[in-house]
Tab-separated table of C-alpha atoms and ligand atoms in Angstrom:
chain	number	residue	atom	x	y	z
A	243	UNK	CA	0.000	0.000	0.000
A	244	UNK	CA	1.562	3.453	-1.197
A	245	UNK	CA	1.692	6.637	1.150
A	246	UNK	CA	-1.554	8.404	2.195
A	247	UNK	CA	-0.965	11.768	4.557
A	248	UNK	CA	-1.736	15.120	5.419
A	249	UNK	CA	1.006	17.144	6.479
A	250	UNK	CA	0.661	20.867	7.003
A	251	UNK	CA	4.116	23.050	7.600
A	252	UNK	CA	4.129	25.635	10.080
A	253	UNK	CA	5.341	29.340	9.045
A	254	UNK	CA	8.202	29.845	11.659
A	255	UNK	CA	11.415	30.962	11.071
A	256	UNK	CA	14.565	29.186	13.247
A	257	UNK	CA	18.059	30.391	14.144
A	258	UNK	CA	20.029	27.993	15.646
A	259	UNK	CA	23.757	27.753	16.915
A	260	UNK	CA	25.816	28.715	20.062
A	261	UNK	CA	26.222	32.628	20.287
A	262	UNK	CA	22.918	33.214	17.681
A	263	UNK	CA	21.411	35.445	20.807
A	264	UNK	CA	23.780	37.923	19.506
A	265	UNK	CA	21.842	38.508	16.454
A	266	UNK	CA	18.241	39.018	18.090
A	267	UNK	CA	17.731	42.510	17.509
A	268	UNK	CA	18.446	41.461	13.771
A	269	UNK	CA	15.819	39.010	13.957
A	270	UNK	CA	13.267	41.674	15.784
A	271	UNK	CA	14.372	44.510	13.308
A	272	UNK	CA	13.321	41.586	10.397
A	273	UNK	CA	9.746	40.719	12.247
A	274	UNK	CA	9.399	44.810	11.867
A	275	UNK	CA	9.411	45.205	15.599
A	276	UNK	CA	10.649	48.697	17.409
A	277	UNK	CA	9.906	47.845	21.506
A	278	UNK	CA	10.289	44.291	22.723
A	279	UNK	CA	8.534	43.366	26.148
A	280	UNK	CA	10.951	40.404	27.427
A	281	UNK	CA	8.855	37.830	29.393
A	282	UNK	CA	10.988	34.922	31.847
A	283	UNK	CA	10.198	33.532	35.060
A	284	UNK	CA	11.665	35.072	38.248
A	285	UNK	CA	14.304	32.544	38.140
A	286	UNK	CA	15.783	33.586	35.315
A	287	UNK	CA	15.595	37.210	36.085
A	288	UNK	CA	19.152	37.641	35.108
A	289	UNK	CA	18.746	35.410	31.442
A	290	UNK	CA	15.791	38.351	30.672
A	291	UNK	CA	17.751	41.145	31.759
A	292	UNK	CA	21.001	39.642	29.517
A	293	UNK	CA	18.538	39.275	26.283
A	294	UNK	CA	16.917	43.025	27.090
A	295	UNK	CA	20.374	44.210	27.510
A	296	UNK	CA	21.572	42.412	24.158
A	297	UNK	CA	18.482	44.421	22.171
A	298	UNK	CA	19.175	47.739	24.161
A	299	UNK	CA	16.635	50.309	23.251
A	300	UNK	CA	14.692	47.300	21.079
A	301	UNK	CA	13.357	46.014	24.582
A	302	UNK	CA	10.486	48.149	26.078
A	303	UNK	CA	11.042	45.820	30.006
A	304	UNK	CA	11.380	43.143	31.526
A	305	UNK	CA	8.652	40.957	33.318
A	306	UNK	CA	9.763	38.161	35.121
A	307	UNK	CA	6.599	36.504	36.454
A	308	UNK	CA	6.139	33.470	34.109
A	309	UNK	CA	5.010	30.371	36.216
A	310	UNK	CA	4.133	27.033	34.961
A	311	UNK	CA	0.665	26.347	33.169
A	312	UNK	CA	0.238	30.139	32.497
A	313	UNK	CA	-2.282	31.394	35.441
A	314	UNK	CA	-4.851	34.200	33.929
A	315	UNK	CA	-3.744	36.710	36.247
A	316	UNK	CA	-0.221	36.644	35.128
A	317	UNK	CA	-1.376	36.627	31.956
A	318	UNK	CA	-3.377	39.491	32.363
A	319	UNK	CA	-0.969	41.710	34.016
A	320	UNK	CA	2.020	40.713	30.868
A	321	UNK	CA	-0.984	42.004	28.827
A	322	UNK	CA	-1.373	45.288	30.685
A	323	UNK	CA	2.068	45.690	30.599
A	324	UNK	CA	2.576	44.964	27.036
A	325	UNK	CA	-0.008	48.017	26.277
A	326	UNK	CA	1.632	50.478	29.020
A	327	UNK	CA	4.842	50.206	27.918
A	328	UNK	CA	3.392	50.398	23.844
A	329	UNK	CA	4.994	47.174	22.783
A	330	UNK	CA	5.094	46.126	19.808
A	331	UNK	CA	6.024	42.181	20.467
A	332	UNK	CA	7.174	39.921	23.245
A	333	UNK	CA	10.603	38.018	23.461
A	334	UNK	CA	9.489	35.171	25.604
A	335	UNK	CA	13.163	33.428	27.097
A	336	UNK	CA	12.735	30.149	28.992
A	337	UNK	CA	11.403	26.893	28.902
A	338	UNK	CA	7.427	26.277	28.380
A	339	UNK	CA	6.359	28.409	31.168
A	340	UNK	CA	7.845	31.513	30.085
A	341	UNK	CA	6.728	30.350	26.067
A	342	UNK	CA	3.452	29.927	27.563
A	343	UNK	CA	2.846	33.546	28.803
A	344	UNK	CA	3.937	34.851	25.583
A	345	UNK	CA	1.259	32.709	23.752
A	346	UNK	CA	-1.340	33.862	26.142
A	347	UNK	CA	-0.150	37.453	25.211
A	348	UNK	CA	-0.382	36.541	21.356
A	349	UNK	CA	-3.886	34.924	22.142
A	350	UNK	CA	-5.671	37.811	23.438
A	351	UNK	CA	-3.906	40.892	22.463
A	352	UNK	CA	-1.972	39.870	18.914
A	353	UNK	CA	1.353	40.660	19.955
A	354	UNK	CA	3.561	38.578	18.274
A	355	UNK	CA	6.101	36.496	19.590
A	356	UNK	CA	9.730	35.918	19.541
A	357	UNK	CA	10.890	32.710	21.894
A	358	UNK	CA	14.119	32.167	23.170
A	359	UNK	CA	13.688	28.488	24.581
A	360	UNK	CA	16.388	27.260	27.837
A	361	UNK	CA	14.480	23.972	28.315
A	362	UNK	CA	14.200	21.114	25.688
A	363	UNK	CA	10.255	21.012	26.292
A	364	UNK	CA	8.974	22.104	23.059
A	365	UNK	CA	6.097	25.059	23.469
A	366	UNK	CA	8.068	27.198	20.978
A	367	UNK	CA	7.244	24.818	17.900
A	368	UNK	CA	3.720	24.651	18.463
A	369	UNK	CA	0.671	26.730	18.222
A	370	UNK	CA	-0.773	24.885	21.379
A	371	UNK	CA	-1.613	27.682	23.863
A	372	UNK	CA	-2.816	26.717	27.618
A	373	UNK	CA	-4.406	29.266	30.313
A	374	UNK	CA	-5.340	28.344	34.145
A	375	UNK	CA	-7.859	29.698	35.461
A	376	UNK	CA	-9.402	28.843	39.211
A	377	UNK	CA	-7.494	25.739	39.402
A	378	UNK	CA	-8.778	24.267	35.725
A	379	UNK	CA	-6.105	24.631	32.738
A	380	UNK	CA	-7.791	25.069	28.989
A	381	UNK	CA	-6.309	24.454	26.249
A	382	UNK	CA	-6.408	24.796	22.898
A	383	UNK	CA	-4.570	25.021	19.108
A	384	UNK	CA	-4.543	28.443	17.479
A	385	UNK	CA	-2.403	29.782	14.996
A	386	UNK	CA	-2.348	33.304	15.842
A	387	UNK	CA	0.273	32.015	19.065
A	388	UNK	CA	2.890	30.769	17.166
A	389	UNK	CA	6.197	32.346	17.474
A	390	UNK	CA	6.921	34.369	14.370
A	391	UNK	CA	10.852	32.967	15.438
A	392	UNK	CA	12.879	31.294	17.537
A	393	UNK	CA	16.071	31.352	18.687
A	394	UNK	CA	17.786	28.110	19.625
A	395	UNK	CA	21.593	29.484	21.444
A	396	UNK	CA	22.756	26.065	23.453
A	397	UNK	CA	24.748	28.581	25.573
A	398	UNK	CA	21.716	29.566	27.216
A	399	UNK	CA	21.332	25.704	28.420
A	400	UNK	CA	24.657	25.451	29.862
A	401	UNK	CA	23.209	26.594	33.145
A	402	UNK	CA	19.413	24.522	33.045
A	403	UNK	CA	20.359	21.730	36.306
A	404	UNK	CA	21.177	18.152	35.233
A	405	UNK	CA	17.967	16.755	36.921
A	406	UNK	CA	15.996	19.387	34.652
A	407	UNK	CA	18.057	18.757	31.884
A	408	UNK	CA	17.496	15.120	31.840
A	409	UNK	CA	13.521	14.925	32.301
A	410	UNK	CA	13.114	17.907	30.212
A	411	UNK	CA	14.853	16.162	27.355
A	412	UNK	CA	12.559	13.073	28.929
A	413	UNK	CA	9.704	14.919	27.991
A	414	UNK	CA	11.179	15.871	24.207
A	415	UNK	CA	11.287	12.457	23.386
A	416	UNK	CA	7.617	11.538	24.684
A	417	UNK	CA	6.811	14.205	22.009
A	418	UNK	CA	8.654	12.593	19.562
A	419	UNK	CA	7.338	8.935	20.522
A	420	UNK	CA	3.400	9.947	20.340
A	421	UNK	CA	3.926	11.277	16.912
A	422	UNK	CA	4.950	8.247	15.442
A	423	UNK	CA	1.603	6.579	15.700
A	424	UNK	CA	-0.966	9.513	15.784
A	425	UNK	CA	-3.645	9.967	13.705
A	426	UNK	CA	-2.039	13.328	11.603
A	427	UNK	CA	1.239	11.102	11.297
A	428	UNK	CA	3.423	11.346	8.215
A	429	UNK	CA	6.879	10.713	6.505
A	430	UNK	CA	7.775	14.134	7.381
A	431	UNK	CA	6.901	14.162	10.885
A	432	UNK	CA	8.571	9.855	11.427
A	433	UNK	CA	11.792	11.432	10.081
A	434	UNK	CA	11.692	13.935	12.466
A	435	UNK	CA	11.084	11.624	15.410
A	436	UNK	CA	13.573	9.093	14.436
A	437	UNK	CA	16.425	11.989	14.635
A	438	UNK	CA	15.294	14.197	16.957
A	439	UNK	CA	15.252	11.465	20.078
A	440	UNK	CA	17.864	9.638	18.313
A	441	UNK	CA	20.099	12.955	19.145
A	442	UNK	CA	18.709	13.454	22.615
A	443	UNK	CA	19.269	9.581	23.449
A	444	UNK	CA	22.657	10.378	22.326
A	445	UNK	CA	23.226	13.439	24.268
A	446	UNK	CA	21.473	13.297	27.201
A	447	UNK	CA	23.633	11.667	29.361
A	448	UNK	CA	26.843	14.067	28.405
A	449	UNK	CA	24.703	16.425	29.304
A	450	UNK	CA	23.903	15.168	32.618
A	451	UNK	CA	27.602	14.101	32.929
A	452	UNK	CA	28.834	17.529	32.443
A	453	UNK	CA	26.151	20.554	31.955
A	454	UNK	CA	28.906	22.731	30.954
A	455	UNK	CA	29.792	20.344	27.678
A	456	UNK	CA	28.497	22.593	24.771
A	457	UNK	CA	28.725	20.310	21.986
A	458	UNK	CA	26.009	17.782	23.735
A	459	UNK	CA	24.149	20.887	24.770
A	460	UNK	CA	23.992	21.845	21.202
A	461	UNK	CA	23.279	18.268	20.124
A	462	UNK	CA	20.307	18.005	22.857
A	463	UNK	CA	18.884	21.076	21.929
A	464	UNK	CA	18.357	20.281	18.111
A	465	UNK	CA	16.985	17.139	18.926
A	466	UNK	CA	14.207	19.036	21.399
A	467	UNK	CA	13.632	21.248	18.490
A	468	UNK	CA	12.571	18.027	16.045
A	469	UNK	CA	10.799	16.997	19.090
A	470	UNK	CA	8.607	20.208	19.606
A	471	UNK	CA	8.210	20.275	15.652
A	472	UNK	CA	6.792	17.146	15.943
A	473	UNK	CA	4.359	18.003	19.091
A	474	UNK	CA	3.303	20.916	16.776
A	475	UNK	CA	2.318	18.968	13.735
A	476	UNK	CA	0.366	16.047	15.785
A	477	UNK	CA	-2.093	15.072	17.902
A	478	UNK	CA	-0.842	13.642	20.931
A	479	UNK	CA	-2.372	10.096	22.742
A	480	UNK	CA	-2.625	8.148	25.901
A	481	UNK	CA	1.043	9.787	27.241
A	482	UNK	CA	0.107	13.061	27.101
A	483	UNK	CA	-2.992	12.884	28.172
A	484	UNK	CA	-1.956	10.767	31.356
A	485	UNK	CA	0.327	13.626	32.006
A	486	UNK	CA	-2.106	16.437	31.110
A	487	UNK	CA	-4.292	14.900	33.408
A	488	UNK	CA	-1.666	14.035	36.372
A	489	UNK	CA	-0.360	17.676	35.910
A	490	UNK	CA	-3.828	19.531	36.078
A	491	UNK	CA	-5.324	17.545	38.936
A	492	UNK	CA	-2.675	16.897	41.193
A	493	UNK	CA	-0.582	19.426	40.704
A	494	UNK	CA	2.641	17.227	39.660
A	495	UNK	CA	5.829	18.969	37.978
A	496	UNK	CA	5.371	18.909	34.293
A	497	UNK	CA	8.902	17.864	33.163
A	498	UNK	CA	9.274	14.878	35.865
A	499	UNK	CA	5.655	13.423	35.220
A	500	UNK	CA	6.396	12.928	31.548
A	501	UNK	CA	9.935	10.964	32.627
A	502	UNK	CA	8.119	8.514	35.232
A	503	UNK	CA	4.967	7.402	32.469
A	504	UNK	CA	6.740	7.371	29.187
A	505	UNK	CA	7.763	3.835	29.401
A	506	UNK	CA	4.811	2.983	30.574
A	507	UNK	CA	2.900	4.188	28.118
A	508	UNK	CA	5.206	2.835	25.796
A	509	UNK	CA	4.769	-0.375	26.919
A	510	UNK	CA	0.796	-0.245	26.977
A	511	UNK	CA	1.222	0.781	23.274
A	512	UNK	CA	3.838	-1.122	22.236
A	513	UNK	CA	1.329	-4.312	21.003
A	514	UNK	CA	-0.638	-2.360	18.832
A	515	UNK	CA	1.890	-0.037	17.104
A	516	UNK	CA	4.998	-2.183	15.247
A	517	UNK	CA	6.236	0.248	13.220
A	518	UNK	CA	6.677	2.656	16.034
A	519	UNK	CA	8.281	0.005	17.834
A	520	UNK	CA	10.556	-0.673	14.912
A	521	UNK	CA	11.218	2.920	14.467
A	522	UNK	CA	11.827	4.004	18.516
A	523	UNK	CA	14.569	0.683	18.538
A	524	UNK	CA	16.446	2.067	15.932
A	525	UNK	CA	16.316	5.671	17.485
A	526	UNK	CA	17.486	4.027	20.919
A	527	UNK	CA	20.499	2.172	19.125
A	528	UNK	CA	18.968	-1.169	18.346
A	529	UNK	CA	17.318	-1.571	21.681
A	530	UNK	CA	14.602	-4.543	20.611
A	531	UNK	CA	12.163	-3.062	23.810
A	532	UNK	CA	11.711	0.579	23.096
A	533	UNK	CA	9.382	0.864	26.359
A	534	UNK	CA	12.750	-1.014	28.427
A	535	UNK	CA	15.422	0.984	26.864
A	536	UNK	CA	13.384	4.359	28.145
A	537	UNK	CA	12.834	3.435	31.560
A	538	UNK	CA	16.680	2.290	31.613
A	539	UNK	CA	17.596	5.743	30.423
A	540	UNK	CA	15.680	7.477	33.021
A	541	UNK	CA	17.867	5.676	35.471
A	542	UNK	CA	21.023	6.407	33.683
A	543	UNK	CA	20.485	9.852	33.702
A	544	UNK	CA	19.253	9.395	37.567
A	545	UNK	CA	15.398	10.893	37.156
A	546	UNK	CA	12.786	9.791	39.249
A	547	UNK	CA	11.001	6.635	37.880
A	548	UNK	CA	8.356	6.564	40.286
A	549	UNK	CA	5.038	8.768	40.570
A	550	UNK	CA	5.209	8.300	44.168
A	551	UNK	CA	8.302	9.797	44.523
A	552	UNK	CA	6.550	13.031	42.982
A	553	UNK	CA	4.350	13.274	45.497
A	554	UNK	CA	1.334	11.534	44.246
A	555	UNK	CA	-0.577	9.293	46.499
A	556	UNK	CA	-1.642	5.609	45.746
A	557	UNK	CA	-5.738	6.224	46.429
A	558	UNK	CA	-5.044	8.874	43.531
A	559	UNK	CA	-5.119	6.414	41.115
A	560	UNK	CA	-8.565	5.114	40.116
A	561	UNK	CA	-9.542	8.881	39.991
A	562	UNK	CA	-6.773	9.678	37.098
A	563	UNK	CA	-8.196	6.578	35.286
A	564	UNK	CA	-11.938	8.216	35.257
A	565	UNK	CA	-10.099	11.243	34.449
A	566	UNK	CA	-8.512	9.383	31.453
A	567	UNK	CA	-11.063	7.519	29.962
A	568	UNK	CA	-14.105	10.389	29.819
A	569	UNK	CA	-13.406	11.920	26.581
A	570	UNK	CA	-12.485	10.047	23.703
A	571	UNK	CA	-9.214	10.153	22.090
A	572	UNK	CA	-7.351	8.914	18.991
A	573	UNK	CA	-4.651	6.316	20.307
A	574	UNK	CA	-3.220	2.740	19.032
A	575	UNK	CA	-4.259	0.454	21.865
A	576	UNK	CA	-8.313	0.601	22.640
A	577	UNK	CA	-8.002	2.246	26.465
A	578	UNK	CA	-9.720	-0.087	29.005
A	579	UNK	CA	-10.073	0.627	32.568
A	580	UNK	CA	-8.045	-2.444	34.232
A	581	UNK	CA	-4.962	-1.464	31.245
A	582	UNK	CA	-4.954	2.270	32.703
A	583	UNK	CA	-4.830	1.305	36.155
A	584	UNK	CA	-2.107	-1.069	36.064
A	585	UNK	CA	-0.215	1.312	33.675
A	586	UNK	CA	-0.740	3.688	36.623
A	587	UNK	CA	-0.013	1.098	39.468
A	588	UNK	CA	3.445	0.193	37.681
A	589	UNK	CA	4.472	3.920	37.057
A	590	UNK	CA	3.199	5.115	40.438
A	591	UNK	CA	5.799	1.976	41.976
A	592	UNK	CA	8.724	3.108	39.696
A	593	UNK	CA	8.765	-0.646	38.591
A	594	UNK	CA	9.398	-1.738	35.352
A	595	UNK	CA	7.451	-1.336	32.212
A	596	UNK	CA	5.506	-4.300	31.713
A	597	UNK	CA	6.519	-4.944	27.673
A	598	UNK	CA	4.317	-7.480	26.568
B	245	NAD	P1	9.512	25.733	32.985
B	245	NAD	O1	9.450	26.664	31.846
B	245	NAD	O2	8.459	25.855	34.039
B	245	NAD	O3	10.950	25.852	33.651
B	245	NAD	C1	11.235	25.149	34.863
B	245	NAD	C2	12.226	25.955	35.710
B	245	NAD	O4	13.503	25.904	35.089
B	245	NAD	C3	11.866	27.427	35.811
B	245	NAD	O5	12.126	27.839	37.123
B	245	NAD	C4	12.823	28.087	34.841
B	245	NAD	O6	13.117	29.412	35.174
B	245	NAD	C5	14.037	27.209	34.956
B	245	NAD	N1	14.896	27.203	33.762
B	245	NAD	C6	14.512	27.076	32.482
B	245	NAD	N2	15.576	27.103	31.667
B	245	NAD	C7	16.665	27.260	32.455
B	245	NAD	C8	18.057	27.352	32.191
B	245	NAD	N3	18.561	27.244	30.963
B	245	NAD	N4	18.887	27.514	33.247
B	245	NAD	C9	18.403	27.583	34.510
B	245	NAD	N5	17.093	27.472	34.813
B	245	NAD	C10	16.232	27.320	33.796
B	245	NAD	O7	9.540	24.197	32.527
B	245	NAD	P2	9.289	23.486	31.120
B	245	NAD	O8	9.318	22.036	31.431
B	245	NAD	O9	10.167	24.015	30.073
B	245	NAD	O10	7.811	23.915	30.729
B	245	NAD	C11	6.691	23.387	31.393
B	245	NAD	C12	5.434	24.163	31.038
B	245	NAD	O11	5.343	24.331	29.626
B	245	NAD	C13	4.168	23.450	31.449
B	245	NAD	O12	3.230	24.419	31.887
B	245	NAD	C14	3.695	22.779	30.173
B	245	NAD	O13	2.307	22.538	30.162
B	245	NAD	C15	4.120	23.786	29.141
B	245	NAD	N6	4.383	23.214	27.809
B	245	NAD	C16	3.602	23.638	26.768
B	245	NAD	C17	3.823	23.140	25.496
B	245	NAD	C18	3.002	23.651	24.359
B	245	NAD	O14	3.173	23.211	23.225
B	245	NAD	N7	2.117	24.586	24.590
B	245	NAD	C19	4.848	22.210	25.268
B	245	NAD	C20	5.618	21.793	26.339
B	245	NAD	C21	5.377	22.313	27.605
């Protein structure tokens, strides 16, 4: 049977290459834009001050209030800002939390938006915006949040913490697995898969070996960036929904939930999607058990395997698997209740995937 697809490319434009922050006010002057507001989170106060001081009289401020899963207030206030100051466009520098305010920006006032990622998580490559609101967290696909560009410097990783560094690339390759078998796969988007976690596989643990090694840096971060084009051009399954779900109700950290049920997943899915299989072994260097070799990488690069040890408690568990099985969704494997639950049991106990 010959090919049958739909693949849609996204307009964005990417610079990528240790030192490339140096040529952001290029890029800005290019988009058209006069005054930059620079979003960041308060942690990485002095990363926005460095890229406002690198565009001098190009940046309009600095807010450094970006916190995960984009609350409305802080949304709201980047907004205000934004028209106070008489931006013209946001530089959003950070991982997805950072990414995520300057989406929510784009969303409801049109600015348009320049990111600058330091995690390997992915936001910048999609037109997926989320907003929380009273303790719930929409979401939703629009085009009008896309970055107009993105800068990809590896410097600016050098200093994200090996723990970080190793479930955030965790959670780049979960992107990169779901897109093999979703419904909107194609060629395009399997050859991005296969070499985007084949380079984070490769790099990940030089990175955590040594944070300060610039050529895995580099190597990590173009593999997050297939990765997030990948999350961008699909529709994710069971993973990210599990984690959407563990993330929104409970309150577990995004990065470190995606590490502990990837091979899990994985291994519920594994049955039902060969060519996935076939295509993750080759990406994890031959390794015949895709949902295995993940779960033995998570301990290589010394992340927490276990749901418990986020912080999750065992009577959670039947109320994620309601949570995961009331609205329908595209995914390889039919869901069934007694699957989710001992997908759940196994990740919640750290133990090993159970590969059938
Ligand atoms: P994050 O942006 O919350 O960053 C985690 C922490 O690491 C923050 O304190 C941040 O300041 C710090 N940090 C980031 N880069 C650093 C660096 N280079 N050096 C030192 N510290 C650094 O975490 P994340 O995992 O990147 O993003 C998670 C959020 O992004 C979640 O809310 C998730 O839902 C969202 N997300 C959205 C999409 C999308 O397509 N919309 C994709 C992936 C993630």
């Amino acid at each position: 049977m010959g090919h049958r697809f739909t693949y849609e490319a996204l307009p964005m434009r990417v610079r990528f290459g240790a030192g490339v922050l140096a040529e952001l006010p290029e890029e800005i002057a290019a988009l058209g834009l006069a005054r930059v507001l620079v979003l960041c989170s308060p942690e990485q106060q002095d990363t926005g001050q460095l890229v406002a001081d690198a565009l001098g009289r190009g940046a309009a401020g600095v807010l450094a209030e970006a916190r995960m899963h984009v609350p409305v207030e802080v949304a709201r206030r980047a907004r205000d800002l934004a028209v106070e100051l008489a931006a013209d466009g946001c530089v959003a520098v950070g991982g997805g939390s950072a990414i995520g305010l300057g989406k929510a920006i784009a969303l409801q006032h049109r600015l348009p938006v320049v990111a600058v990622p330091t995690t390997y998580a992915g936001s910048e490559m999609t037109p997926i915006w989320g907003l929380t609101e009273d303790g719930q967290k929409r979401t939703g696909r629009d085009p009008r949040v896309l970055p107009r560009s993105v800068i990809y410097d590896p410097e600016l990783t050098l200093t994200l913490p090996g723990g970080l560094s190793a479930t955030s690339g965790m959670n780049a390759i979960a992107h990169a697995v779901e897109g093999l078998y979703a419904p909107d796969a194609s060629p395009m988007v399997s050859l991005m898969v296969e070499e985007g976690a084949r380079a984070l596989v490769a790099a990940l643990p030089s990175v955590v070996a040594d944070g300060a090694d610039l050529d895995a840096r580099a190597e990590a971060q173009y593999g997050a960036w297939l990765c997030g084009a990948v999350l961008g051009a699909t529709t994710m399954s069971l993973h990210h929904k599990l984690c959407h779900t563990l993330g929104g109700t409970l309150d577990l950290p995004h990065a470190q939930t995606h590490t502990a049920v990837l091979p899990h997943a994985v291994a519920y899915n594994q049955p039902a999607a060969p060519q996935a299989v076939a295509a993750l072994s080759r990406a994890l260097g031959g390794h015949p058990d895709p949902a295995q070799a993940l779960w033995e990488l998570a301990g290589e690069l010394g992340a927490a395997r276990s749901l418990r040890e986020l912080g999750m408690a065992e009577q959670d568990i039947p109320r994620i698997v309601e949570l995961a099985l009331t609205s329908p969704y595209a995914n390889p494997r039919p869901l069934t209740r007694s699957g989710i639950e001992a997908l759940l049991r196994t990740a919640w106990a750290g133990a090993p995937p159970a590969s059938g």
